[in-house]
Amino acid sequence: MAITSIKNLKEFSTNNDRFEGAHTLCPGCAHSMIVRELMNCTDDNLVIAANTGCLEVSTAVYPFTSWDTSWIHIGFENAATAVTGSEAMYRARKKKGTLKDPNAPVKFVAFGGDGSTYDIGFQWLSGAMERGHDFTYICLDNENYANTGGQRSSSTPIGATTSTAQAGSASYGKKEKKKDIVAIMAAHGAPYVAQLAPNKWKSMAKGFQTALETEGPCFINTVSACCTEWRFDPKDTIHITDLATDTLMFPIYEIINGHELNILYRPKNVVPVEEYLNAQGRYKHLFKPENKHVIEKIQSDINEYWDKLQRREEARI
Amino acid sequence: MAKKYDINEVEVWDGNYAASQALRQAQVDVVAAYPITPSTPVVENYGNYVANGYIDGEYVMVESEHAAMSGCIGAAASGGRVATATSSQGFALMAEVLYQASGMRLPIVLVVVNRALASPLNVRGDHADMYLGRDSGWIQIDAFNAEEAYDLTLCAFRIGEHMSVRLPVMVHQDGFITSHTAQNIHPLSDEAAYKFVGDYKGVDDMLDFSKPVTYGAQTEEDWHFEHKAKQHKALMDSRTVIDGVFAEYGKLTGRNYKRVESYMMEDAEVAVVGLGSTVETLRVAAKQLREEEGIKVGIVAPRCFRPFAFDEMADALSGVKAIAVLDRSSPGGAMGAFFNEVSAAVLSSANRPLVTNFIYGLGGRDFSIQEAKRIIREQKAHADAGHITTQIQQFSGLRGPKLGFFEAKRS
Ligand SMILES: Cc1ncc(C[n+]2csc(CCOP(=O)(O)OP(=O)(O)O)c2C)c(N)n1
Ligand code: SF4
Ligand SMILES: [Mg+2]
């Protein structure tokens, strides 16, 4: 086991990274924070697969790579399968004694955006989880297809405007509720599932470490604020993420073995959701009088879900 | 250690069983697969070897063919031997990832049991799936019978994994006609087969942590073209490696394969060019017609569908007056793709034979010796007349009125 202690911010900033700062993600993009944190929370070797999306197109443009570790991208939908194929090969070669360094500790990790995780790669992810490979899947959930210009995904919350679910004179934006991916993954019987956020970086690092050290398929949904498509100033990424967790728009919790639910962050003062919505261009239209009901709906959904999480935590079911 | 499998000098295997035995003998490290008729028995047989301790490698039953090839790619990038099998709709579902496997230069072996593509849904053999793979950057080798499916699957590992090739290889056989028809097979012993295939040698191994590697990078207009050109060159250059592997296998078994297989072509006046199990039908028809009617006919068939043996094809057909090219795939509003390729090859030689195209056998429609003879006689008629006496493209074996296109223009 090669968990590194959770680094403090000073250590973090002077660290020799396995994910290079030289990439073309937007300034202020939370994807890189989450990836760096994952790669900093273990000293083990990593085999990383990425689905097509902002992370992938910004970090491996020939002849450059930001990855100082084994890394593979195949397509938009199949990172979970790519990395579990590698994990199967690892087991085969370990058994046959053909690994170059059979004692080198290794962890298998897949990254996908919400587009690949909730939508197009859902089947590949589900299959890999069901097969029980020893790997961790991390979703960088920015609630839209950012790489292709901000189209809706099934993770886009109700009321947000996107380029394919637009707000206009006859529409308040996306009509459908966000898919509950964490519950779906927990229902696969995964030994560890969590929703984490980079503003709560200690709990995020701890969650990552737990997932890496847990044998079997683990899933983590991470809140990844996208300044470009959510429309906020790049310097405000953490501030926006604070609002996301303090309004309980993104509750931080884990589910162990499909049923033991633990809430990992309880805001001292729960902030009304208006503050979160008002800080982002994608929700601006909701503040028109005719769309007020949508804000009310979002708030009541949040309250209801938070209530449910608390009851589940208490009941341990 | 995997249990030893008792194998006889002569076995009675069908094409699926033959292919699965070749995978077992090659001691594949990871098979990631999904079942589909008619290739299902390949993975079922393999699963049986796994269940009974004959396999040390991993057998990953994924949730789709797209995932099967995706898993194969992840595994192949991790420094070991990889193989799978599919057909038809499964092949079509894999299409996206086939290109990624070849673009990443991963020597995966894919057993393709050829079957028609829907719609209408059809489980029988034609070459629609094989044709779908023809621009995917894979080496495509074609077995005409079950023993060849065994031989060529073993050869496929050697070819694809060769240090100067490093490309994925498909080994095709015809659905049902080959895959489900048992014949006498003379397999190698496990030891001899493995010795021929050899230990896997990894290149850019993701599990070699002393040398981090990035797979599947992005290239735009600045570099994409160079990558694709290099890949094409590797395919072209694989021709000499294929010849070498075939020669070595010939020494071992007495079964000699060539990238273009010619039958009775020495003095041939007319020829038929075909693919798959049809080649055997054509050979029988040719032999009989030579005896019965004295028609000097020969049969030419590419063993390598890709890389296409352009010059060997031209050479093989250089002396004939009339050629029929048989396409077992719906041409979709054009001449058959194989017809176009063979025509281009003969066009490059001084000889200008009369070339016609037959679309036949779609969805497993039987192709009889009688029909093969009819086609050969027609070639003889073209040759005697000195011009094409029929339409250039005809449908063979179709119910109802005759269907054909394009009149030969005589100036
Ligand atoms: C099969 C396929 N369909 C569509 C695309 C186009 N595409 C590439 S990335 C992308 C959206 C990515 O969204 P997400 O997964 O949320 O990642 P993000 O860029 O937001 O981080 C789309 C639609 C593709 N590459 N492949
Ligand atoms: S568009 Fe959004 S997700 Fe993509 S790089 Fe920019 S901030 Fe990050
Ligand atoms: Mg996204």
PDB file of N, CA, C and O in Angstrom, chain A residues 110 118 217 279 284 307:
ATOM      1  N   ALA A 110      -9.833   5.353 -14.469  1.00  0.00           N
ATOM      2  CA  ALA A 110     -10.424   5.925 -15.685  1.00  0.00           C
ATOM      3  C   ALA A 110     -11.045   7.272 -15.352  1.00  0.00           C
ATOM      4  O   ALA A 110     -11.673   7.428 -14.301  1.00  0.00           O
ATOM      5  N   TYR A 118     -22.470   9.674 -17.945  1.00  0.00           N
ATOM      6  CA  TYR A 118     -23.931   9.590 -17.788  1.00  0.00           C
ATOM      7  C   TYR A 118     -24.601   9.137 -19.089  1.00  0.00           C
ATOM      8  O   TYR A 118     -25.678   8.558 -19.063  1.00  0.00           O
ATOM      9  N   PRO A 217     -14.414  -2.542  -8.195  1.00  0.00           N
ATOM     10  CA  PRO A 217     -14.729  -1.354  -8.969  1.00  0.00           C
ATOM     11  C   PRO A 217     -15.308  -0.234  -8.104  1.00  0.00           C
ATOM     12  O   PRO A 217     -16.313  -0.423  -7.430  1.00  0.00           O
ATOM     13  N   ALA A 279     -24.709  33.297  -9.558  1.00  0.00           N
ATOM     14  CA  ALA A 279     -23.281  33.509  -9.805  1.00  0.00           C
ATOM     15  C   ALA A 279     -22.839  32.969 -11.162  1.00  0.00           C
ATOM     16  O   ALA A 279     -21.676  33.069 -11.526  1.00  0.00           O
ATOM     17  N   LYS A 284     -28.886  32.646 -15.658  1.00  0.00           N
ATOM     18  CA  LYS A 284     -29.319  34.046 -15.587  1.00  0.00           C
ATOM     19  C   LYS A 284     -30.814  34.214 -15.881  1.00  0.00           C
ATOM     20  O   LYS A 284     -31.522  34.936 -15.185  1.00  0.00           O
ATOM     21  N   ASP A 307     -32.719  15.598   2.460  1.00  0.00           N
ATOM     22  CA  ASP A 307     -33.514  14.883   3.452  1.00  0.00           C
ATOM     23  C   ASP A 307     -33.358  13.373   3.278  1.00  0.00           C
ATOM     24  O   ASP A 307     -33.128  12.623   4.233  1.00  0.00           O
TER      25      ASP A 307
END
